[in-house]
Amino acid sequence: MRKTTIFLAACLTLAACGGSGDDSESKETKKKDGEAVAELPDKNPYPSTYIRYPSEDVVITGATVLTGTGTLIENGAVVLHDGKVAAVGAADEVDIPDGAETIDAAGKFVTPGIIDIHSHLGVYPAPSVSSTSDGNEATSPNTAGVWAEHSIWPQDPGFNRALAGGITSLMILPGSANLFGGRTVTIKNVPGRTVQEMKFPDAPYGLKMACGENPKRVYGKSSPSTRMGNFRGYRDGWIDAAAYKKKWDVYAEKIEDGEDADPPSRDLKLETLAMALDGEILVHMHCYRADEMAQVIDMSEEFGYKVSSFQHAVEAYKAADLLAKNGTCAAMWADWWGFKLEAYDGVRENAALVAAQPEGCAIIHSDSDVGIQRLNQETAKAMADGNAIGLNITPEEAITWITSNPAKAMGILDQTGTLEAGKMGDVVIWSGDPFSVYSQAEKVFIDGALMYDRNDPNINPRSDFELGQIGQGPNGGAGK
């Protein structure tokens, strides 16, 4: 960070006045009476360069539509125009634009694009070799300064496999070795030469944190080696972040008041945590045990931030009321637990019990390059287990667990996650009921563009690393 610059009234933006030749350091500005601006760290130095693929107007008609808003429409229609959802409703009530391609989807189902809130695609790509294993910066309990996007390999064939399962957006996280693991990034599941070409426009960053056994196992010979050591580490981090934030706030206020001041030194770790305190970065915490979730919620109140979601929340059912009261989502597996002691007390009804709470927010996630291909089936299992104990989970509710609820927790629900007019045209046509083991994603649209067609090899992207593999044939489609 260079020294503070006091700008003259006629010099209102760095773009107009950038005399240092260094545009990367400071682009966020505040001003008062047009006289002075404080240089603040650029909050988006690696911006999304995503450009949606070309699309045509499309009408999908005759299908059963699960909108992601809790509604089911029999014999429905979905209109895609200019990359957006233009209309949704009964087939005989929706206006069809002139010249639109009509897809007869009678007997099929249509849903919003599937969203996985917990993925390590790209940071642990296939083929799995040590040279590309870039998901866990296990060098310090607090590595909040690392960003998952700097590890992602865009050619990971796992993205294509996920697309074939209906995945249109996903959040990629650092691993769970550390108390503060680093920033997450949300991407659209499209082929891209660079991560920036895949980054979901205007999606907020997330902060990956971890409870319990992982940090104390990784750092047990130093600190933390216990759960109380974990909490000391979290609290120390938040205290440092609050102090760091205050320094920058005081600096900005001085500049606004016309005083001369030097900007504080930048600290990437504390910068991320300070943005989490401000609510600009959403907190997602790997946490299995309900008692630890309750303590984390107390800690969030101590320091004034919010936990957007608990991930791998095997015991969420024990604290479902507490999570709902605090507006915190629980991201869960349908039936995977018992692989370590803190994951031992799982029940198959976990997601359904979370959803049964008023304002409960249940999410089914993968944390797996295989599971992400079948999130619809994982959700089907969780729905069936809830219904087995009489909770009456309907398909129109269950679909929210992999569409609107993860979108909400990731801060992108205003753009995607439901089939509503004005939202991104992220849509899946299923061969049948998406909660049947026999159904498959047939067509996947992202921003209105057909990105995957199970029946058309020309719209079936594959990377070089898939060619020649079993079941993949000698050549691929758009990705070959």
GROMACS .gro file of C-alpha atoms in nm:
model
  480
    1MET     CA    1   0.000   0.000   0.000
    2ARG     CA    2   0.147   0.329  -0.102
    3LYS     CA    3   0.109   0.645   0.106
    4THR     CA    4  -0.225   0.814   0.129
    5THR     CA    5  -0.302   1.056  -0.149
    6ILE     CA    6  -0.524   1.355  -0.088
    7PHE     CA    7  -0.718   1.423  -0.403
    8LEU     CA    8  -0.827   1.763  -0.525
    9ALA     CA    9  -1.190   1.842  -0.591
   10ALA     CA   10  -1.148   1.804  -0.962
   11CYS     CA   11  -0.987   1.467  -0.919
   12LEU     CA   12  -1.267   1.240  -0.805
   13THR     CA   13  -1.161   0.897  -0.921
   14LEU     CA   14  -0.843   0.698  -0.921
   15ALA     CA   15  -0.899   0.616  -1.285
   16ALA     CA   16  -0.880   0.985  -1.366
   17CYS     CA   17  -0.596   1.065  -1.130
   18GLY     CA   18  -0.387   0.750  -1.106
   19GLY     CA   19  -0.049   0.910  -1.126
   20SER     CA   20   0.143   0.624  -0.967
   21GLY     CA   21   0.082   0.386  -1.255
   22ASP     CA   22  -0.024   0.115  -1.006
   23ASP     CA   23  -0.395   0.047  -1.054
   24SER     CA   24  -0.401  -0.275  -0.862
   25GLU     CA   25  -0.356  -0.151  -0.508
   26SER     CA   26  -0.646   0.080  -0.437
   27LYS     CA   27  -0.964   0.137  -0.630
   28GLU     CA   28  -1.230   0.160  -0.358
   29THR     CA   29  -1.277   0.521  -0.260
   30LYS     CA   30  -1.477   0.730  -0.018
   31LYS     CA   31  -1.518   1.101  -0.054
   32LYS     CA   32  -1.662   1.395   0.136
   33ASP     CA   33  -1.758   1.726  -0.023
   34GLY     CA   34  -1.566   1.619  -0.329
   35GLU     CA   35  -1.239   1.721  -0.168
   36ALA     CA   36  -1.063   1.411  -0.049
   37VAL     CA   37  -1.068   1.040  -0.099
   38ALA     CA   38  -0.914   0.762   0.103
   39GLU     CA   39  -0.749   0.481  -0.081
   40LEU     CA   40  -0.891   0.155   0.037
   41PRO     CA   41  -0.785  -0.195  -0.066
   42ASP     CA   42  -0.943  -0.315  -0.388
   43LYS     CA   43  -1.211  -0.562  -0.280
   44ASN     CA   44  -1.233  -0.728  -0.619
   45PRO     CA   45  -0.886  -0.752  -0.775
   46TYR     CA   46  -0.973  -1.071  -0.965
   47PRO     CA   47  -1.311  -0.982  -1.114
   48SER     CA   48  -1.540  -1.215  -1.300
   49THR     CA   49  -1.499  -1.202  -1.676
   50TYR     CA   50  -1.789  -1.440  -1.729
   51ILE     CA   51  -1.984  -1.384  -2.048
   52ARG     CA   52  -2.289  -1.599  -2.098
   53TYR     CA   53  -2.289  -1.829  -2.397
   54PRO     CA   54  -2.515  -1.737  -2.692
   55SER     CA   55  -2.872  -1.852  -2.655
   56GLU     CA   56  -3.196  -1.867  -2.848
   57ASP     CA   57  -3.548  -1.811  -2.721
   58VAL     CA   58  -3.680  -2.142  -2.592
   59VAL     CA   59  -4.014  -2.262  -2.462
   60ILE     CA   60  -4.018  -2.584  -2.263
   61THR     CA   61  -4.375  -2.703  -2.251
   62GLY     CA   62  -4.584  -2.992  -2.124
   63ALA     CA   63  -4.355  -3.083  -1.834
   64THR     CA   64  -4.410  -3.108  -1.462
   65VAL     CA   65  -4.234  -2.798  -1.332
   66LEU     CA   66  -4.080  -2.777  -0.986
   67THR     CA   67  -4.008  -2.407  -0.955
   68GLY     CA   68  -3.783  -2.409  -0.649
   69THR     CA   69  -4.024  -2.176  -0.474
   70GLY     CA   70  -4.228  -2.461  -0.325
   71THR     CA   71  -4.463  -2.483  -0.622
   72LEU     CA   72  -4.538  -2.772  -0.858
   73ILE     CA   73  -4.703  -2.702  -1.193
   74GLU     CA   74  -4.850  -2.990  -1.392
   75ASN     CA   75  -4.841  -2.947  -1.771
   76GLY     CA   76  -4.634  -2.636  -1.724
   77ALA     CA   77  -4.424  -2.415  -1.947
   78VAL     CA   78  -4.097  -2.229  -1.895
   79VAL     CA   79  -3.997  -1.952  -2.135
   80LEU     CA   80  -3.630  -1.854  -2.174
   81HIS     CA   81  -3.555  -1.523  -2.342
   82ASP     CA   82  -3.228  -1.335  -2.367
   83GLY     CA   83  -3.065  -1.565  -2.113
   84LYS     CA   84  -3.333  -1.514  -1.851
   85VAL     CA   85  -3.644  -1.689  -1.734
   86ALA     CA   86  -3.914  -1.483  -1.902
   87ALA     CA   87  -4.225  -1.667  -1.783
   88VAL     CA   88  -4.334  -1.975  -1.588
   89GLY     CA   89  -4.685  -2.112  -1.559
   90ALA     CA   90  -4.948  -2.347  -1.693
   91ALA     CA   91  -4.877  -2.435  -2.057
   92ASP     CA   92  -5.206  -2.288  -2.176
   93GLU     CA   93  -5.150  -1.960  -1.991
   94VAL     CA   94  -4.797  -1.869  -2.096
   95ASP     CA   95  -4.740  -1.649  -2.398
   96ILE     CA   96  -4.495  -1.802  -2.644
   97PRO     CA   97  -4.263  -1.551  -2.813
   98ASP     CA   98  -4.262  -1.548  -3.192
   99GLY     CA   99  -3.982  -1.757  -3.334
  100ALA     CA  100  -3.903  -1.935  -3.009
  101GLU     CA  101  -3.789  -2.295  -3.027
  102THR     CA  102  -4.044  -2.519  -2.859
  103ILE     CA  103  -3.928  -2.826  -2.668
  104ASP     CA  104  -4.203  -3.077  -2.604
  105ALA     CA  105  -4.126  -3.204  -2.255
  106ALA     CA  106  -4.446  -3.397  -2.190
  107GLY     CA  107  -4.378  -3.672  -1.940
  108LYS     CA  108  -4.058  -3.502  -1.824
  109PHE     CA  109  -3.975  -3.273  -1.532
  110VAL     CA  110  -3.821  -2.925  -1.530
  111THR     CA  111  -3.635  -2.776  -1.234
  112PRO     CA  112  -3.399  -2.489  -1.167
  113GLY     CA  113  -3.034  -2.569  -1.222
  114ILE     CA  114  -2.889  -2.772  -0.937
  115ILE     CA  115  -2.651  -2.589  -0.702
  116ASP     CA  116  -2.384  -2.758  -0.490
  117ILE     CA  117  -2.280  -2.548  -0.193
  118HIS     CA  118  -1.981  -2.767  -0.107
  119SER     CA  119  -1.742  -2.876  -0.379
  120HIS     CA  120  -1.368  -2.912  -0.420
  121LEU     CA  121  -1.372  -2.951  -0.797
  122GLY     CA  122  -1.076  -2.777  -0.951
  123VAL     CA  123  -0.878  -2.756  -0.626
  124TYR     CA  124  -0.864  -3.137  -0.605
  125PRO     CA  125  -0.903  -3.212  -0.976
  126ALA     CA  126  -0.897  -3.540  -1.161
  127PRO     CA  127  -0.666  -3.711  -1.231
  128SER     CA  128  -0.579  -3.699  -0.863
  129VAL     CA  129  -0.207  -3.643  -0.831
  130SER     CA  130  -0.004  -3.460  -0.571
  131SER     CA  131   0.103  -3.186  -0.810
  132THR     CA  132  -0.256  -3.067  -0.852
  133SER     CA  133  -0.371  -3.127  -0.494
  134ASP     CA  134  -0.425  -2.763  -0.403
  135GLY     CA  135  -0.721  -2.763  -0.166
  136ASN     CA  136  -0.571  -2.742   0.180
  137GLU     CA  137  -0.316  -2.480   0.281
  138ALA     CA  138  -0.239  -2.679   0.594
  139THR     CA  139   0.047  -2.460   0.711
  140SER     CA  140  -0.122  -2.253   0.982
  141PRO     CA  141  -0.449  -2.268   1.178
  142ASN     CA  142  -0.543  -1.933   1.027
  143THR     CA  143  -0.501  -1.910   0.650
  144ALA     CA  144  -0.790  -1.673   0.587
  145GLY     CA  145  -0.569  -1.491   0.336
  146VAL     CA  146  -0.577  -1.770   0.076
  147TRP     CA  147  -0.843  -1.784  -0.193
  148ALA     CA  148  -0.976  -2.108  -0.343
  149GLU     CA  149  -0.993  -1.952  -0.689
  150HIS     CA  150  -0.615  -1.931  -0.701
  151SER     CA  151  -0.598  -2.313  -0.685
  152ILE     CA  152  -0.873  -2.404  -0.930
  153TRP     CA  153  -0.776  -2.587  -1.248
  154PRO     CA  154  -1.051  -2.503  -1.499
  155GLN     CA  155  -0.991  -2.818  -1.706
  156ASP     CA  156  -1.093  -3.053  -1.424
  157PRO     CA  157  -1.316  -3.307  -1.601
  158GLY     CA  158  -1.525  -3.318  -1.286
  159PHE     CA  159  -1.698  -3.000  -1.402
  160ASN     CA  160  -1.833  -3.179  -1.710
  161ARG     CA  161  -1.948  -3.478  -1.506
  162ALA     CA  162  -2.127  -3.245  -1.266
  163LEU     CA  163  -2.293  -3.071  -1.561
  164ALA     CA  164  -2.432  -3.407  -1.674
  165GLY     CA  165  -2.593  -3.428  -1.331
  166GLY     CA  166  -2.766  -3.094  -1.373
  167ILE     CA  167  -2.518  -2.879  -1.177
  168THR     CA  168  -2.527  -2.520  -1.304
  169SER     CA  169  -2.357  -2.337  -1.014
  170LEU     CA  170  -2.130  -2.447  -0.734
  171MET     CA  171  -1.929  -2.306  -0.450
  172ILE     CA  172  -1.570  -2.426  -0.428
  173LEU     CA  173  -1.411  -2.418  -0.088
  174PRO     CA  174  -1.065  -2.465   0.059
  175GLY     CA  175  -1.026  -2.780   0.267
  176SER     CA  176  -1.105  -2.810   0.635
  177ALA     CA  177  -0.762  -2.848   0.795
  178ASN     CA  178  -0.763  -2.499   0.943
  179LEU     CA  179  -0.971  -2.291   1.182
  180PHE     CA  180  -0.990  -2.028   0.910
  181GLY     CA  181  -0.935  -2.205   0.578
  182GLY     CA  182  -0.965  -1.918   0.331
  183ARG     CA  183  -1.206  -1.771   0.080
  184THR     CA  184  -1.456  -1.971  -0.118
  185VAL     CA  185  -1.559  -1.883  -0.471
  186THR     CA  186  -1.886  -1.940  -0.656
  187ILE     CA  187  -1.869  -2.033  -1.022
  188LYS     CA  188  -2.104  -2.107  -1.306
  189ASN     CA  189  -2.049  -2.455  -1.446
  190VAL     CA  190  -1.937  -2.354  -1.793
  191PRO     CA  191  -1.615  -2.431  -1.980
  192GLY     CA  192  -1.362  -2.157  -1.924
  193ARG     CA  193  -0.997  -2.103  -2.002
  194THR     CA  194  -0.958  -1.921  -1.671
  195VAL     CA  195  -1.132  -1.924  -1.338
  196GLN     CA  196  -1.236  -1.564  -1.393
  197GLU     CA  197  -1.432  -1.676  -1.700
  198MET     CA  198  -1.628  -1.910  -1.475
  199LYS     CA  199  -1.681  -1.682  -1.174
  200PHE     CA  200  -2.044  -1.617  -1.094
  201PRO     CA  201  -2.099  -1.243  -1.154
  202ASP     CA  202  -2.152  -1.046  -0.834
  203ALA     CA  203  -2.159  -1.353  -0.610
  204PRO     CA  204  -2.023  -1.272  -0.265
  205TYR     CA  205  -1.717  -1.452  -0.141
  206GLY     CA  206  -1.745  -1.699   0.142
  207LEU     CA  207  -1.512  -1.773   0.432
  208LYS     CA  208  -1.441  -2.139   0.506
  209MET     CA  209  -1.399  -2.222   0.875
  210ALA     CA  210  -1.377  -2.558   1.048
  211CYS     CA  211  -1.484  -2.696   1.384
  212GLY     CA  212  -1.373  -2.994   1.579
  213GLU     CA  213  -1.139  -3.276   1.497
  214ASN     CA  214  -0.968  -3.163   1.178
  215PRO     CA  215  -0.781  -2.855   1.307
  216LYS     CA  216  -0.678  -3.018   1.633
  217ARG     CA  217  -0.562  -3.329   1.449
  218VAL     CA  218  -0.355  -3.132   1.195
  219TYR     CA  219  -0.198  -2.897   1.451
  220GLY     CA  220  -0.209  -3.121   1.759
  221LYS     CA  221   0.167  -3.104   1.821
  222SER     CA  222   0.143  -2.727   1.858
  223SER     CA  223  -0.187  -2.545   1.880
  224PRO     CA  224  -0.475  -2.602   1.864
  225SER     CA  225  -0.468  -2.949   2.011
  226THR     CA  226  -0.810  -2.934   2.177
  227ARG     CA  227  -1.152  -2.789   2.103
  228MET     CA  228  -1.088  -2.516   2.358
  229GLY     CA  229  -0.773  -2.439   2.164
  230ASN     CA  230  -0.984  -2.418   1.850
  231PHE     CA  231  -1.209  -2.156   2.005
  232ARG     CA  232  -0.917  -1.953   2.136
  233GLY     CA  233  -0.784  -1.950   1.781
  234TYR     CA  234  -1.117  -1.835   1.635
  235ARG     CA  235  -1.158  -1.563   1.897
  236ASP     CA  236  -0.802  -1.439   1.859
  237GLY     CA  237  -0.861  -1.415   1.487
  238TRP     CA  238  -1.183  -1.217   1.523
  239ILE     CA  239  -1.025  -0.984   1.782
  240ASP     CA  240  -0.738  -0.910   1.545
  241ALA     CA  241  -0.984  -0.860   1.259
  242ALA     CA  242  -1.196  -0.615   1.459
  243ALA     CA  243  -0.884  -0.413   1.544
  244TYR     CA  244  -0.772  -0.419   1.181
  245LYS     CA  245  -1.114  -0.307   1.063
  246LYS     CA  246  -1.110  -0.022   1.314
  247LYS     CA  247  -0.773   0.100   1.188
  248TRP     CA  248  -0.905   0.122   0.833
  249ASP     CA  249  -1.230   0.285   0.947
  250VAL     CA  250  -1.036   0.549   1.142
  251TYR     CA  251  -0.810   0.610   0.846
  252ALA     CA  252  -1.106   0.655   0.611
  253GLU     CA  253  -1.278   0.891   0.855
  254LYS     CA  254  -0.966   1.106   0.883
  255ILE     CA  255  -0.943   1.139   0.508
  256GLU     CA  256  -1.312   1.223   0.486
  257ASP     CA  257  -1.256   1.494   0.747
  258GLY     CA  258  -0.978   1.642   0.538
  259GLU     CA  259  -0.694   1.523   0.759
  260ASP     CA  260  -0.372   1.378   0.630
  261ALA     CA  261  -0.319   1.013   0.720
  262ASP     CA  262  -0.120   0.710   0.621
  263PRO     CA  263  -0.316   0.394   0.537
  264PRO     CA  264  -0.260   0.098   0.765
  265SER     CA  265  -0.049  -0.189   0.636
  266ARG     CA  266  -0.248  -0.449   0.449
  267ASP     CA  267  -0.290  -0.799   0.589
  268LEU     CA  268  -0.466  -1.041   0.354
  269LYS     CA  269  -0.573  -1.268   0.637
  270LEU     CA  270  -0.730  -0.991   0.841
  271GLU     CA  271  -0.875  -0.828   0.532
  272THR     CA  272  -1.088  -1.135   0.468
  273LEU     CA  273  -1.197  -1.159   0.830
  274ALA     CA  274  -1.279  -0.787   0.846
  275MET     CA  275  -1.500  -0.824   0.540
  276ALA     CA  276  -1.675  -1.114   0.712
  277LEU     CA  277  -1.739  -0.890   1.012
  278ASP     CA  278  -1.886  -0.634   0.771
  279GLY     CA  279  -2.114  -0.899   0.618
  280GLU     CA  280  -1.952  -0.866   0.276
  281ILE     CA  281  -1.811  -1.219   0.299
  282LEU     CA  282  -2.046  -1.499   0.407
  283VAL     CA  283  -1.926  -1.743   0.671
  284HIS     CA  284  -1.958  -2.117   0.601
  285MET     CA  285  -1.836  -2.346   0.878
  286HIS     CA  286  -1.756  -2.715   0.864
  287CYS     CA  287  -1.917  -2.838   1.187
  288TYR     CA  288  -2.052  -3.185   1.272
  289ARG     CA  289  -2.164  -3.162   1.634
  290ALA     CA  290  -2.469  -2.968   1.747
  291ASP     CA  291  -2.304  -2.848   2.069
  292GLU     CA  292  -2.024  -2.691   1.869
  293MET     CA  293  -2.274  -2.523   1.635
  294ALA     CA  294  -2.439  -2.363   1.938
  295GLN     CA  295  -2.104  -2.235   2.064
  296VAL     CA  296  -2.015  -2.098   1.721
  297ILE     CA  297  -2.345  -1.911   1.709
  298ASP     CA  298  -2.264  -1.758   2.049
  299MET     CA  299  -1.923  -1.661   1.912
  300SER     CA  300  -2.080  -1.500   1.605
  301GLU     CA  301  -2.294  -1.289   1.837
  302GLU     CA  302  -1.987  -1.199   2.044
  303PHE     CA  303  -1.814  -1.053   1.738
  304GLY     CA  304  -2.115  -0.939   1.538
  305TYR     CA  305  -2.112  -1.160   1.230
  306LYS     CA  306  -2.352  -1.422   1.097
  307VAL     CA  307  -2.296  -1.786   1.009
  308SER     CA  308  -2.460  -1.839   0.672
  309SER     CA  309  -2.432  -2.218   0.679
  310PHE     CA  310  -2.292  -2.507   0.875
  311GLN     CA  311  -2.139  -2.764   0.639
  312HIS     CA  312  -2.135  -3.141   0.699
  313ALA     CA  313  -2.388  -3.071   0.974
  314VAL     CA  314  -2.438  -3.435   1.076
  315GLU     CA  315  -2.601  -3.338   1.406
  316ALA     CA  316  -2.804  -3.045   1.274
  317TYR     CA  317  -3.123  -3.225   1.372
  318LYS     CA  318  -3.032  -3.175   1.738
  319ALA     CA  319  -3.009  -2.796   1.694
  320ALA     CA  320  -3.262  -2.745   1.416
  321ASP     CA  321  -3.464  -2.490   1.615
  322LEU     CA  322  -3.152  -2.292   1.702
  323LEU     CA  323  -3.036  -2.285   1.341
  324ALA     CA  324  -3.377  -2.173   1.218
  325LYS     CA  325  -3.396  -1.900   1.482
  326ASN     CA  326  -3.060  -1.762   1.367
  327GLY     CA  327  -3.133  -1.791   0.996
  328THR     CA  328  -2.849  -2.037   0.947
  329CYS     CA  329  -2.874  -2.311   0.686
  330ALA     CA  330  -2.749  -2.665   0.741
  331ALA     CA  331  -2.571  -2.835   0.450
  332MET     CA  332  -2.585  -3.212   0.494
  333TRP     CA  333  -2.534  -3.548   0.333
  334ALA     CA  334  -2.832  -3.775   0.296
  335ASP     CA  335  -2.680  -4.080   0.462
  336TRP     CA  336  -2.307  -4.048   0.511
  337TRP     CA  337  -2.169  -4.042   0.863
  338GLY     CA  338  -1.970  -4.250   1.109
  339PHE     CA  339  -1.632  -4.211   0.938
  340LYS     CA  340  -1.494  -4.039   1.249
  341LEU     CA  341  -1.623  -3.994   1.602
  342GLU     CA  342  -1.760  -3.640   1.560
  343ALA     CA  343  -1.960  -3.769   1.261
  344TYR     CA  344  -2.094  -4.069   1.446
  345ASP     CA  345  -2.435  -3.955   1.570
  346GLY     CA  346  -2.602  -3.904   1.234
  347VAL     CA  347  -2.956  -4.001   1.141
  348ARG     CA  348  -3.100  -4.046   0.796
  349GLU     CA  349  -3.385  -3.806   0.882
  350ASN     CA  350  -3.141  -3.519   0.947
  351ALA     CA  351  -3.231  -3.297   0.651
  352ALA     CA  352  -3.603  -3.354   0.687
  353LEU     CA  353  -3.594  -3.263   1.057
  354VAL     CA  354  -3.405  -2.942   0.978
  355ALA     CA  355  -3.659  -2.857   0.708
  356ALA     CA  356  -3.951  -2.932   0.939
  357GLN     CA  357  -3.862  -2.637   1.161
  358PRO     CA  358  -4.044  -2.313   1.080
  359GLU     CA  359  -3.797  -2.113   0.865
  360GLY     CA  360  -3.568  -2.416   0.859
  361CYS     CA  361  -3.314  -2.419   0.577
  362ALA     CA  362  -3.199  -2.766   0.467
  363ILE     CA  363  -2.937  -2.820   0.196
  364ILE     CA  364  -2.802  -3.142   0.047
  365HIS     CA  365  -2.438  -3.102  -0.053
  366SER     CA  366  -2.178  -3.332  -0.203
  367ASP     CA  367  -1.819  -3.264  -0.092
  368SER     CA  368  -1.746  -3.524  -0.358
  369ASP     CA  369  -1.659  -3.532  -0.725
  370VAL     CA  370  -1.887  -3.834  -0.753
  371GLY     CA  371  -2.172  -3.729  -0.527
  372ILE     CA  372  -2.208  -3.399  -0.713
  373GLN     CA  373  -2.320  -3.597  -1.018
  374ARG     CA  374  -2.624  -3.731  -0.834
  375LEU     CA  375  -2.742  -3.467  -0.590
  376ASN     CA  376  -3.098  -3.531  -0.706
  377GLN     CA  377  -3.073  -3.890  -0.591
  378GLU     CA  378  -2.912  -3.792  -0.262
  379THR     CA  379  -3.203  -3.557  -0.206
  380ALA     CA  380  -3.448  -3.831  -0.294
  381LYS     CA  381  -3.304  -4.048  -0.019
  382ALA     CA  382  -3.330  -3.769   0.238
  383MET     CA  383  -3.687  -3.695   0.131
  384ALA     CA  384  -3.785  -4.061   0.160
  385ASP     CA  385  -3.633  -4.086   0.506
  386GLY     CA  386  -3.831  -3.783   0.620
  387ASN     CA  387  -4.150  -3.925   0.481
  388ALA     CA  388  -4.084  -4.256   0.655
  389ILE     CA  389  -4.127  -4.080   0.990
  390GLY     CA  390  -4.436  -3.893   0.874
  391LEU     CA  391  -4.294  -3.551   0.785
  392ASN     CA  392  -4.468  -3.540   0.445
  393ILE     CA  393  -4.182  -3.386   0.249
  394THR     CA  394  -4.312  -3.309  -0.101
  395PRO     CA  395  -4.102  -3.300  -0.420
  396GLU     CA  396  -4.169  -2.927  -0.452
  397GLU     CA  397  -4.014  -2.877  -0.109
  398ALA     CA  398  -3.729  -3.125  -0.152
  399ILE     CA  399  -3.609  -2.959  -0.472
  400THR     CA  400  -3.541  -2.641  -0.270
  401TRP     CA  401  -3.269  -2.833  -0.083
  402ILE     CA  402  -3.052  -2.832  -0.397
  403THR     CA  403  -3.172  -2.513  -0.564
  404SER     CA  404  -3.307  -2.212  -0.375
  405ASN     CA  405  -3.170  -2.298  -0.030
  406PRO     CA  406  -2.806  -2.325  -0.137
  407ALA     CA  407  -2.857  -2.012  -0.349
  408LYS     CA  408  -2.982  -1.833  -0.039
  409ALA     CA  409  -2.685  -1.942   0.174
  410MET     CA  410  -2.441  -1.845  -0.104
  411GLY     CA  411  -2.596  -1.500  -0.149
  412ILE     CA  412  -2.710  -1.555  -0.509
  413LEU     CA  413  -3.082  -1.621  -0.464
  414ASP     CA  414  -3.165  -1.288  -0.623
  415GLN     CA  415  -3.008  -1.419  -0.946
  416THR     CA  416  -3.071  -1.794  -0.960
  417GLY     CA  417  -3.204  -2.093  -0.766
  418THR     CA  418  -3.570  -2.065  -0.869
  419LEU     CA  419  -3.771  -2.051  -1.188
  420GLU     CA  420  -3.909  -1.700  -1.166
  421ALA     CA  421  -3.930  -1.430  -1.428
  422GLY     CA  422  -3.615  -1.221  -1.443
  423LYS     CA  423  -3.379  -1.478  -1.298
  424MET     CA  424  -3.094  -1.643  -1.485
  425GLY     CA  425  -3.207  -1.908  -1.730
  426ASP     CA  426  -3.046  -2.193  -1.532
  427VAL     CA  427  -3.275  -2.488  -1.606
  428VAL     CA  428  -3.266  -2.868  -1.616
  429ILE     CA  429  -3.497  -3.094  -1.816
  430TRP     CA  430  -3.511  -3.437  -1.654
  431SER     CA  431  -3.616  -3.755  -1.833
  432GLY     CA  432  -3.865  -3.816  -1.551
  433ASP     CA  433  -3.916  -3.747  -1.183
  434PRO     CA  434  -3.576  -3.614  -1.068
  435PHE     CA  435  -3.619  -3.808  -0.745
  436SER     CA  436  -3.636  -4.139  -0.929
  437VAL     CA  437  -3.318  -4.340  -0.960
  438TYR     CA  438  -3.411  -4.405  -1.322
  439SER     CA  439  -3.422  -4.035  -1.422
  440GLN     CA  440  -3.136  -3.843  -1.577
  441ALA     CA  441  -3.068  -3.484  -1.666
  442GLU     CA  442  -3.138  -3.466  -2.041
  443LYS     CA  443  -3.078  -3.099  -2.115
  444VAL     CA  444  -2.904  -2.837  -1.902
  445PHE     CA  445  -2.935  -2.467  -1.976
  446ILE     CA  446  -2.709  -2.206  -1.817
  447ASP     CA  447  -2.812  -1.846  -1.868
  448GLY     CA  448  -3.050  -1.968  -2.135
  449ALA     CA  449  -2.779  -2.143  -2.338
  450LEU     CA  450  -2.804  -2.517  -2.392
  451MET     CA  451  -2.477  -2.638  -2.238
  452TYR     CA  452  -2.551  -3.010  -2.217
  453ASP     CA  453  -2.770  -3.245  -2.417
  454ARG     CA  454  -2.750  -3.612  -2.326
  455ASN     CA  455  -2.873  -3.708  -2.672
  456ASP     CA  456  -2.647  -3.481  -2.876
  457PRO     CA  457  -2.269  -3.550  -2.866
  458ASN     CA  458  -2.209  -3.204  -3.008
  459ILE     CA  459  -2.349  -3.053  -2.688
  460ASN     CA  460  -2.178  -3.282  -2.443
  461PRO     CA  461  -1.855  -3.116  -2.332
  462ARG     CA  462  -1.558  -3.330  -2.239
  463SER     CA  463  -1.203  -3.240  -2.150
  464ASP     CA  464  -0.890  -3.401  -2.290
  465PHE     CA  465  -0.861  -3.602  -1.971
  466GLU     CA  466  -1.189  -3.783  -2.040
  467LEU     CA  467  -1.123  -3.887  -2.395
  468GLY     CA  468  -1.074  -4.259  -2.429
  469GLN     CA  469  -1.191  -4.333  -2.078
  470ILE     CA  470  -1.437  -4.614  -2.019
  471GLY     CA  471  -1.782  -4.513  -2.130
  472GLN     CA  472  -1.669  -4.187  -2.284
  473GLY     CA  473  -1.601  -4.293  -2.641
  474PRO     CA  474  -1.316  -4.178  -2.862
  475ASN     CA  475  -1.430  -3.819  -2.894
  476GLY     CA  476  -1.635  -3.560  -2.720
  477GLY     CA  477  -1.844  -3.264  -2.807
  478ALA     CA  478  -1.792  -2.898  -2.735
  479GLY     CA  479  -1.496  -2.963  -2.510
  480LYS     CA  480  -1.294  -3.188  -2.737
   0.00000   0.00000   0.00000
